[in-house]
PDB file of C-alpha atoms and ligand atoms in Angstrom:
ATOM      1  CA  UNK Z 866     -11.262   3.478   3.035  1.00 43.00           C
ATOM      2  CA  UNK Z 867     -11.163   7.281   2.595  1.00 45.00           C
ATOM      3  CA  UNK Z 868     -10.392   9.633   5.453  1.00 50.00           C
ATOM      4  CA  UNK Z 869      -9.807  13.390   5.530  1.00 50.00           C
ATOM      5  CA  UNK Z 870      -6.088  13.690   6.489  1.00 49.00           C
ATOM      6  CA  UNK Z 871      -6.627  17.049   8.240  1.00 51.00           C
ATOM      7  CA  UNK Z 872      -9.658  16.184  10.322  1.00 46.00           C
ATOM      8  CA  UNK Z 873      -9.355  12.409  10.309  1.00 49.00           C
ATOM      9  CA  UNK Z 874     -13.091  12.424   9.803  1.00 49.00           C
ATOM     10  CA  UNK Z 875     -14.673   9.074   9.092  1.00 42.00           C
ATOM     11  CA  UNK Z 876     -18.085  10.541   8.508  1.00 44.00           C
ATOM     12  CA  UNK Z 877     -20.384   8.549   6.308  1.00 38.00           C
ATOM     13  CA  UNK Z 878     -18.433   5.343   6.702  1.00 34.00           C
ATOM     14  CA  UNK Z 879     -20.321   2.540   8.415  1.00 37.00           C
ATOM     15  CA  UNK Z 880     -18.885   1.029  11.594  1.00 41.00           C
ATOM     16  CA  UNK Z 881     -18.783  -2.509  10.213  1.00 44.00           C
ATOM     17  CA  UNK Z 882     -16.991  -1.380   7.095  1.00 45.00           C
ATOM     18  CA  UNK Z 883     -14.442   0.582   9.149  1.00 48.00           C
ATOM     19  CA  UNK Z 884     -13.812  -2.472  11.290  1.00 51.00           C
ATOM     20  CA  UNK Z 885     -13.115  -4.604   8.281  1.00 59.00           C
ATOM     21  CA  UNK Z 886     -11.015  -2.177   6.283  1.00 72.00           C
ATOM     22  CA  UNK Z 887      -8.845  -0.011   8.475  1.00 94.00           C
ATOM     23  CA  UNK Z 888      -5.126  -0.581   7.999  1.00 98.00           C
ATOM     24  CA  UNK Z 889      -2.647   1.041  10.362  1.00 98.00           C
ATOM     25  CA  UNK Z 890       1.108   1.495   9.987  1.00 98.00           C
ATOM     26  CA  UNK Z 891       2.882   1.860  13.347  1.00 98.00           C
ATOM     27  CA  UNK Z 892       6.409   3.248  13.158  1.00 99.00           C
ATOM     28  CA  UNK Z 893       8.798   2.878  16.104  1.00 99.00           C
ATOM     29  CA  UNK Z 894      12.486   3.754  16.247  1.00 99.00           C
ATOM     30  CA  UNK Z 895      14.107   0.619  17.674  1.00 98.00           C
ATOM     31  CA  UNK Z 896      13.286  -3.111  17.798  1.00 98.00           C
ATOM     32  CA  UNK Z 897      12.553  -3.066  21.564  1.00 98.00           C
ATOM     33  CA  UNK Z 898       9.770  -0.532  20.934  1.00 99.00           C
ATOM     34  CA  UNK Z 899       8.471  -2.473  17.918  1.00 98.00           C
ATOM     35  CA  UNK Z 900       8.320  -5.666  19.990  1.00 98.00           C
ATOM     36  CA  UNK Z 901       6.439  -3.930  22.816  1.00 98.00           C
ATOM     37  CA  UNK Z 902       3.851  -2.651  20.322  1.00 98.00           C
ATOM     38  CA  UNK Z 903       3.577  -6.098  18.714  1.00 98.00           C
ATOM     39  CA  UNK Z 904       2.965  -7.732  22.104  1.00 98.00           C
ATOM     40  CA  UNK Z 905       0.126  -5.273  22.763  1.00 98.00           C
ATOM     41  CA  UNK Z 906      -1.401  -5.823  19.325  1.00 98.00           C
ATOM     42  CA  UNK Z 907      -1.406  -9.618  19.807  1.00 97.00           C
ATOM     43  CA  UNK Z 908      -0.958 -10.412  16.113  1.00 96.00           C
ATOM     44  CA  UNK Z 909      -3.873  -8.333  14.817  1.00 97.00           C
ATOM     45  CA  UNK Z 910      -3.472  -8.291  11.053  1.00 96.00           C
ATOM     46  CA  UNK Z 911      -4.846  -4.773  10.583  1.00 97.00           C
ATOM     47  CA  UNK Z 912      -1.547  -3.401  11.921  1.00 98.00           C
ATOM     48  CA  UNK Z 913       1.962  -3.410  10.488  1.00 98.00           C
ATOM     49  CA  UNK Z 914       4.677  -2.431  12.960  1.00 98.00           C
ATOM     50  CA  UNK Z 915       8.158  -1.413  11.843  1.00 98.00           C
ATOM     51  CA  UNK Z 916      11.329  -0.214  13.548  1.00 99.00           C
ATOM     52  CA  UNK Z 917      12.424   2.563  11.198  1.00 98.00           C
ATOM     53  CA  UNK Z 918      15.530   3.828  12.962  1.00 98.00           C
ATOM     54  CA  UNK Z 919      16.383   6.668  15.319  1.00 98.00           C
ATOM     55  CA  UNK Z 920      15.842  10.265  14.240  1.00 98.00           C
ATOM     56  CA  UNK Z 921      13.471  12.094  11.926  1.00 98.00           C
ATOM     57  CA  UNK Z 922      15.419  11.404   8.733  1.00 98.00           C
ATOM     58  CA  UNK Z 923      15.468   7.619   9.223  1.00 99.00           C
ATOM     59  CA  UNK Z 924      11.844   7.721  10.358  1.00 99.00           C
ATOM     60  CA  UNK Z 925      10.718   9.709   7.307  1.00 99.00           C
ATOM     61  CA  UNK Z 926      12.587   7.485   4.856  1.00 99.00           C
ATOM     62  CA  UNK Z 927      11.359   4.248   6.458  1.00 98.00           C
ATOM     63  CA  UNK Z 928       7.783   5.488   6.662  1.00 99.00           C
ATOM     64  CA  UNK Z 929       7.809   6.668   3.044  1.00 98.00           C
ATOM     65  CA  UNK Z 930       9.157   3.288   1.935  1.00 98.00           C
ATOM     66  CA  UNK Z 931       6.454   1.415   3.855  1.00 98.00           C
ATOM     67  CA  UNK Z 932       3.719   3.691   2.492  1.00 98.00           C
ATOM     68  CA  UNK Z 933       5.003   3.146  -1.045  1.00 98.00           C
ATOM     69  CA  UNK Z 934       4.457  -0.611  -0.842  1.00 98.00           C
ATOM     70  CA  UNK Z 935       1.468  -0.942   1.513  1.00 97.00           C
ATOM     71  CA  UNK Z 936      -2.073   0.418   1.667  1.00 97.00           C
ATOM     72  CA  UNK Z 937      -2.812   2.229   4.921  1.00 98.00           C
ATOM     73  CA  UNK Z 938      -5.506   4.495   6.349  1.00 98.00           C
ATOM     74  CA  UNK Z 939      -3.609   5.812   9.368  1.00 98.00           C
ATOM     75  CA  UNK Z 940       0.026   6.161  10.452  1.00 98.00           C
ATOM     76  CA  UNK Z 941       1.133   6.102  14.104  1.00 98.00           C
ATOM     77  CA  UNK Z 942       4.526   7.168  15.456  1.00 99.00           C
ATOM     78  CA  UNK Z 943       4.995   5.249  18.715  1.00 99.00           C
ATOM     79  CA  UNK Z 944       7.792   4.739  21.186  1.00 99.00           C
ATOM     80  CA  UNK Z 945       9.365   5.925  24.374  1.00 98.00           C
ATOM     81  CA  UNK Z 946      10.089   9.580  25.021  1.00 98.00           C
ATOM     82  CA  UNK Z 947      11.042  12.276  27.468  1.00 98.00           C
ATOM     83  CA  UNK Z 948       8.289  13.976  29.463  1.00 98.00           C
ATOM     84  CA  UNK Z 949       8.202  17.665  30.363  1.00 98.00           C
ATOM     85  CA  UNK Z 950       8.027  18.030  34.130  1.00 98.00           C
ATOM     86  CA  UNK Z 951       4.539  18.880  35.318  1.00 98.00           C
ATOM     87  CA  UNK Z 952       3.049  17.720  32.012  1.00 98.00           C
ATOM     88  CA  UNK Z 953       3.956  14.046  31.654  1.00 98.00           C
ATOM     89  CA  UNK Z 954       5.504  11.918  34.357  1.00 98.00           C
ATOM     90  CA  UNK Z 955       7.692   8.854  33.890  1.00 98.00           C
ATOM     91  CA  UNK Z 956       5.555   5.782  33.221  1.00 98.00           C
ATOM     92  CA  UNK Z 957       2.685   7.804  31.761  1.00 98.00           C
ATOM     93  CA  UNK Z 958       1.575   8.140  28.149  1.00 99.00           C
ATOM     94  CA  UNK Z 959       1.347  11.194  25.932  1.00 99.00           C
ATOM     95  CA  UNK Z 960      -0.905  11.485  22.902  1.00 99.00           C
ATOM     96  CA  UNK Z 961       0.198  14.296  20.593  1.00 99.00           C
ATOM     97  CA  UNK Z 962      -2.296  16.910  19.510  1.00 98.00           C
ATOM     98  CA  UNK Z 963       0.458  18.463  17.411  1.00 98.00           C
ATOM     99  CA  UNK Z 964       3.815  17.148  16.212  1.00 99.00           C
ATOM    100  CA  UNK Z 965       6.475  19.836  16.148  1.00 99.00           C
ATOM    101  CA  UNK Z 966      10.045  19.800  14.817  1.00 98.00           C
ATOM    102  CA  UNK Z 967      11.230  21.958  17.688  1.00 98.00           C
ATOM    103  CA  UNK Z 968      14.753  22.660  16.464  1.00 98.00           C
ATOM    104  CA  UNK Z 969      14.016  23.047  12.754  1.00 98.00           C
ATOM    105  CA  UNK Z 970      14.869  26.646  12.004  1.00 98.00           C
ATOM    106  CA  UNK Z 971      17.640  29.179  12.486  1.00 98.00           C
ATOM    107  CA  UNK Z 972      19.450  30.527  15.505  1.00 97.00           C
ATOM    108  CA  UNK Z 973      19.840  34.308  15.494  1.00 98.00           C
ATOM    109  CA  UNK Z 974      21.381  36.746  17.990  1.00 98.00           C
ATOM    110  CA  UNK Z 975      17.785  37.559  18.952  1.00 96.00           C
ATOM    111  CA  UNK Z 976      16.690  33.974  19.406  1.00 96.00           C
ATOM    112  CA  UNK Z 977      15.373  30.996  17.484  1.00 98.00           C
ATOM    113  CA  UNK Z 978      13.347  31.380  14.291  1.00 98.00           C
ATOM    114  CA  UNK Z 979      11.236  28.416  13.209  1.00 98.00           C
ATOM    115  CA  UNK Z 980      10.948  27.420   9.551  1.00 98.00           C
ATOM    116  CA  UNK Z 981       7.430  28.861   9.708  1.00 98.00           C
ATOM    117  CA  UNK Z 982       8.875  32.246  10.660  1.00 98.00           C
ATOM    118  CA  UNK Z 983      11.567  31.880   7.992  1.00 98.00           C
ATOM    119  CA  UNK Z 984       8.908  31.213   5.369  1.00 98.00           C
ATOM    120  CA  UNK Z 985      10.085  27.711   4.461  1.00 97.00           C
ATOM    121  CA  UNK Z 986       7.038  25.581   5.180  1.00 96.00           C
ATOM    122  CA  UNK Z 987       5.997  24.437   8.619  1.00 98.00           C
ATOM    123  CA  UNK Z 988       7.603  22.649  11.546  1.00 98.00           C
ATOM    124  CA  UNK Z 989       4.131  21.803  12.848  1.00 98.00           C
ATOM    125  CA  UNK Z 990       1.852  18.985  11.807  1.00 98.00           C
ATOM    126  CA  UNK Z 991      -1.602  18.735  13.300  1.00 98.00           C
ATOM    127  CA  UNK Z 992      -2.961  15.469  14.595  1.00 98.00           C
ATOM    128  CA  UNK Z 993      -6.660  15.144  13.715  1.00 98.00           C
ATOM    129  CA  UNK Z 994      -8.399  16.320  16.884  1.00 98.00           C
ATOM    130  CA  UNK Z 995     -10.991  13.558  16.628  1.00 97.00           C
ATOM    131  CA  UNK Z 996      -8.297  10.857  16.667  1.00 97.00           C
ATOM    132  CA  UNK Z 997      -6.219  12.428  19.461  1.00 98.00           C
ATOM    133  CA  UNK Z 998      -9.321  12.768  21.642  1.00 98.00           C
ATOM    134  CA  UNK Z 999     -10.549   9.275  20.890  1.00 98.00           C
ATOM    135  CA  UNK Z1000      -7.212   7.618  21.690  1.00 98.00           C
ATOM    136  CA  UNK Z1001      -6.662   9.704  24.845  1.00 98.00           C
ATOM    137  CA  UNK Z1002     -10.118   8.838  26.131  1.00 98.00           C
ATOM    138  CA  UNK Z1003      -9.697   5.136  25.424  1.00 98.00           C
ATOM    139  CA  UNK Z1004      -6.320   5.032  27.201  1.00 98.00           C
ATOM    140  CA  UNK Z1005      -7.822   6.838  30.184  1.00 98.00           C
ATOM    141  CA  UNK Z1006     -10.782   4.468  30.259  1.00 98.00           C
ATOM    142  CA  UNK Z1007      -8.318   1.580  30.282  1.00 98.00           C
ATOM    143  CA  UNK Z1008      -6.883   3.037  33.496  1.00 98.00           C
ATOM    144  CA  UNK Z1009      -3.635   4.258  31.958  1.00 98.00           C
ATOM    145  CA  UNK Z1010      -2.204   7.638  32.976  1.00 98.00           C
ATOM    146  CA  UNK Z1011      -2.316   9.815  29.864  1.00 98.00           C
ATOM    147  CA  UNK Z1012      -2.056  13.420  28.830  1.00 98.00           C
ATOM    148  CA  UNK Z1013      -2.409  15.250  25.536  1.00 98.00           C
ATOM    149  CA  UNK Z1014      -0.227  18.035  24.198  1.00 98.00           C
ATOM    150  CA  UNK Z1015       2.383  18.965  21.645  1.00 98.00           C
ATOM    151  CA  UNK Z1016       5.084  16.323  21.195  1.00 99.00           C
ATOM    152  CA  UNK Z1017       8.388  17.790  20.067  1.00 99.00           C
ATOM    153  CA  UNK Z1018      10.707  16.110  17.611  1.00 99.00           C
ATOM    154  CA  UNK Z1019      14.321  16.984  18.410  1.00 98.00           C
ATOM    155  CA  UNK Z1020      17.604  16.063  16.769  1.00 98.00           C
ATOM    156  CA  UNK Z1021      19.477  16.008  20.065  1.00 98.00           C
ATOM    157  CA  UNK Z1022      18.043  14.526  23.269  1.00 98.00           C
ATOM    158  CA  UNK Z1023      17.717  17.386  25.754  1.00 98.00           C
ATOM    159  CA  UNK Z1024      20.393  17.116  28.442  1.00 98.00           C
ATOM    160  CA  UNK Z1025      20.201  20.309  30.476  1.00 98.00           C
ATOM    161  CA  UNK Z1026      17.599  22.185  32.470  1.00 98.00           C
ATOM    162  CA  UNK Z1027      18.306  25.262  30.360  1.00 98.00           C
ATOM    163  CA  UNK Z1028      17.416  23.525  27.075  1.00 98.00           C
ATOM    164  CA  UNK Z1029      14.293  22.041  28.685  1.00 98.00           C
ATOM    165  CA  UNK Z1030      13.245  25.565  29.718  1.00 98.00           C
ATOM    166  CA  UNK Z1031      14.031  26.982  26.276  1.00 98.00           C
ATOM    167  CA  UNK Z1032      11.900  24.329  24.568  1.00 98.00           C
ATOM    168  CA  UNK Z1033       9.074  24.859  27.037  1.00 98.00           C
ATOM    169  CA  UNK Z1034       9.081  28.577  26.200  1.00 98.00           C
ATOM    170  CA  UNK Z1035       9.368  27.917  22.464  1.00 98.00           C
ATOM    171  CA  UNK Z1036       6.389  25.563  22.561  1.00 98.00           C
ATOM    172  CA  UNK Z1037       4.056  26.449  25.431  1.00 98.00           C
ATOM    173  CA  UNK Z1038       2.330  23.326  26.724  1.00 98.00           C
ATOM    174  CA  UNK Z1039       4.929  20.945  25.285  1.00 98.00           C
ATOM    175  CA  UNK Z1040       4.213  17.557  26.865  1.00 98.00           C
ATOM    176  CA  UNK Z1041       6.969  15.298  25.536  1.00 99.00           C
ATOM    177  CA  UNK Z1042       9.971  15.092  23.263  1.00 98.00           C
ATOM    178  CA  UNK Z1043      11.249  12.300  21.056  1.00 99.00           C
ATOM    179  CA  UNK Z1044      13.204  12.054  17.831  1.00 99.00           C
ATOM    180  CA  UNK Z1045      10.975  10.615  15.093  1.00 99.00           C
ATOM    181  CA  UNK Z1046       7.425  11.972  15.110  1.00 99.00           C
ATOM    182  CA  UNK Z1047       7.910  14.807  12.643  1.00 99.00           C
ATOM    183  CA  UNK Z1048       9.642  12.529  10.127  1.00 99.00           C
ATOM    184  CA  UNK Z1049       6.823   9.987  10.291  1.00 99.00           C
ATOM    185  CA  UNK Z1050       4.265  12.799  10.045  1.00 98.00           C
ATOM    186  CA  UNK Z1051       5.862  14.397   6.972  1.00 98.00           C
ATOM    187  CA  UNK Z1052       5.822  11.068   5.132  1.00 98.00           C
ATOM    188  CA  UNK Z1053       2.199  10.454   6.123  1.00 98.00           C
ATOM    189  CA  UNK Z1054       1.147  13.942   5.091  1.00 98.00           C
ATOM    190  CA  UNK Z1055       2.794  13.575   1.679  1.00 98.00           C
ATOM    191  CA  UNK Z1056       0.649  10.486   1.168  1.00 98.00           C
ATOM    192  CA  UNK Z1057      -2.490  12.299   2.341  1.00 98.00           C
ATOM    193  CA  UNK Z1058      -2.798  10.174   5.487  1.00 98.00           C
ATOM    194  CA  UNK Z1059      -3.603  11.241   9.050  1.00 98.00           C
ATOM    195  CA  UNK Z1060      -0.952  10.691  11.718  1.00 98.00           C
ATOM    196  CA  UNK Z1061      -0.926  10.074  15.455  1.00 98.00           C
ATOM    197  CA  UNK Z1062       1.994  10.081  17.883  1.00 99.00           C
ATOM    198  CA  UNK Z1063       1.925   8.201  21.173  1.00 99.00           C
ATOM    199  CA  UNK Z1064       4.864   8.280  23.592  1.00 99.00           C
ATOM    200  CA  UNK Z1065       5.445   6.275  26.751  1.00 99.00           C
ATOM    201  CA  UNK Z1066       7.554   8.386  29.059  1.00 98.00           C
ATOM    202  CA  UNK Z1067      10.866   6.822  30.086  1.00 98.00           C
ATOM    203  CA  UNK Z1068      12.607   9.905  31.475  1.00 98.00           C
ATOM    204  CA  UNK Z1069      12.091  13.539  32.327  1.00 98.00           C
ATOM    205  CA  UNK Z1070      13.219  16.150  29.788  1.00 98.00           C
ATOM    206  CA  UNK Z1071      16.158  17.815  31.514  1.00 98.00           C
ATOM    207  CA  UNK Z1072      19.634  17.152  32.922  1.00 98.00           C
ATOM    208  CA  UNK Z1073      20.977  13.951  31.397  1.00 97.00           C
ATOM    209  CA  UNK Z1074      20.928  10.928  33.689  1.00 96.00           C
ATOM    210  CA  UNK Z1075      20.712   7.996  31.303  1.00 95.00           C
ATOM    211  CA  UNK Z1076      21.080   5.454  34.123  1.00 96.00           C
ATOM    212  CA  UNK Z1077      17.762   6.615  35.586  1.00 96.00           C
ATOM    213  CA  UNK Z1078      15.722   6.118  32.386  1.00 97.00           C
ATOM    214  CA  UNK Z1079      12.854   3.747  33.161  1.00 98.00           C
ATOM    215  CA  UNK Z1080      12.915   1.967  29.833  1.00 98.00           C
ATOM    216  CA  UNK Z1081      11.284  -1.273  30.969  1.00 98.00           C
ATOM    217  CA  UNK Z1082       8.450   0.639  32.629  1.00 98.00           C
ATOM    218  CA  UNK Z1083       7.947   2.751  29.500  1.00 98.00           C
ATOM    219  CA  UNK Z1084       7.962  -0.302  27.231  1.00 98.00           C
ATOM    220  CA  UNK Z1085       5.304  -1.899  29.451  1.00 98.00           C
ATOM    221  CA  UNK Z1086       3.201   1.257  29.145  1.00 98.00           C
ATOM    222  CA  UNK Z1087       3.710   1.193  25.377  1.00 98.00           C
ATOM    223  CA  UNK Z1088       2.543  -2.423  25.260  1.00 98.00           C
ATOM    224  CA  UNK Z1089      -0.540  -1.561  27.335  1.00 98.00           C
ATOM    225  CA  UNK Z1090      -1.311   1.414  25.080  1.00 98.00           C
ATOM    226  CA  UNK Z1091      -0.988  -0.752  21.989  1.00 98.00           C
ATOM    227  CA  UNK Z1092      -3.568  -3.202  23.292  1.00 98.00           C
ATOM    228  CA  UNK Z1093      -5.958  -0.236  23.531  1.00 98.00           C
ATOM    229  CA  UNK Z1094      -5.219   0.608  19.866  1.00 98.00           C
ATOM    230  CA  UNK Z1095      -6.955  -2.669  18.987  1.00 96.00           C
ATOM    231  CA  UNK Z1096     -10.271  -1.273  20.149  1.00 95.00           C
ATOM    232  CA  UNK Z1097      -9.934   2.370  19.233  1.00 96.00           C
ATOM    233  CA  UNK Z1098      -8.154   2.386  15.859  1.00 95.00           C
ATOM    234  CA  UNK Z1099     -10.926   0.940  13.784  1.00 90.00           C
TER     235      UNK Z1099
HETATM  236  O1  LIG D2329      18.366   0.556  25.850  1.00 59.47           O
HETATM  237  C1  LIG D2329      17.272   0.029  25.634  1.00 59.47           C
HETATM  238  O2  LIG D2329      16.929  -1.089  26.054  1.00 59.47           O
HETATM  239  C2  LIG D2329      16.287   0.779  24.834  1.00 59.47           C
HETATM  240  C3  LIG D2329      15.051   0.210  24.597  1.00 59.47           C
HETATM  241  C4  LIG D2329      14.130   0.929  23.883  1.00 59.47           C
HETATM  242  C5  LIG D2329      14.458   2.191  23.400  1.00 59.47           C
HETATM  243  C6  LIG D2329      15.697   2.726  23.659  1.00 59.47           C
HETATM  244  C7  LIG D2329      16.053   4.048  23.160  1.00 59.47           C
HETATM  245  O3  LIG D2329      17.019   4.656  23.557  1.00 59.47           O
HETATM  246  C8  LIG D2329      15.176   4.577  22.132  1.00 59.47           C
HETATM  247  C9  LIG D2329      15.649   5.898  21.597  1.00 59.47           C
HETATM  248  C10 LIG D2329      14.415   6.661  21.303  1.00 59.47           C
HETATM  249  O4  LIG D2329      13.846   7.106  22.485  1.00 59.47           O
HETATM  250  C11 LIG D2329      13.224   8.317  22.293  1.00 59.47           C
HETATM  251  N1  LIG D2329      13.543   9.112  23.478  1.00 59.47           N
HETATM  252  C12 LIG D2329      13.447   8.660  24.726  1.00 59.47           C
HETATM  253  N2  LIG D2329      13.667   9.629  25.606  1.00 59.47           N
HETATM  254  C13 LIG D2329      13.926  10.738  24.895  1.00 59.47           C
HETATM  255  C14 LIG D2329      14.218  12.084  25.263  1.00 59.47           C
HETATM  256  O5  LIG D2329      14.277  12.470  26.440  1.00 59.47           O
HETATM  257  N3  LIG D2329      14.428  12.941  24.262  1.00 59.47           N
HETATM  258  C15 LIG D2329      14.351  12.569  22.969  1.00 59.47           C
HETATM  259  N4  LIG D2329      14.085  11.312  22.587  1.00 59.47           N
HETATM  260  C16 LIG D2329      13.851  10.404  23.546  1.00 59.47           C
HETATM  261  C17 LIG D2329      13.713   8.834  20.958  1.00 59.47           C
HETATM  262  O6  LIG D2329      12.607   8.895  20.107  1.00 59.47           O
HETATM  263  C18 LIG D2329      14.721   7.816  20.465  1.00 59.47           C
HETATM  264  O7  LIG D2329      14.527   7.372  19.208  1.00 59.47           O
HETATM  265  C19 LIG D2329      16.624   2.042  24.365  1.00 59.47           C
END
């Protein structure tokens, strides 16, 4: 099946054909996330779900390897993540409208310069608006708390209020942070495929308190979201 990787447009493709043909690669970081997604997908053969490792480099390499051997129409980065206070609460879901490598750039005495500003490509990858809207709406209709916004990919989990503030200023409207989305998205883009990122929020972005992370709750939300993928990613 052919799809415009920028817009994700499926125009001209009949519903029945889409249903039959769509193949989706879901990339998580760790096995616990992969297993939550697999539970939600209930063995549907249109989806392959892999745990590609923590961080953008492992995610990009694992995604590229999977895309080299399989035929897919859509790539999804999925897992748990940190939520920006006031944008995404613990236990809720975030669907990315943009995937941003938030610390890819250069520090200067006058502040951070992104790779875009440095003239070395882009730290931002757009999610096709049609897909982001469709998935957000379906999750909401399923009764799951969900928001849409930029999801940041960071190399270091934020551990202070100051860094949380800095990131929020760097990317106005930032909804969540995680560590893999940009890597998955770069691999997908190089193969001409559209990408989505969905995060289940396990912790607030801010002062580190690992003991308070609600991982089980987030994995349950990820499982519930994945069961919605069955209906909407077709
Ligand atoms: O300990 C466990 O049982 C467990 C189960 C599932 C996942 C984990 C992880 O620690 C996954 C690491 C993964 O989580 C993302 N993440 C979560 N919160 C944040 C955050 O605040 N900032 C950045 N990344 C976050 C990240 O994508 C990691 O790959 C443990």
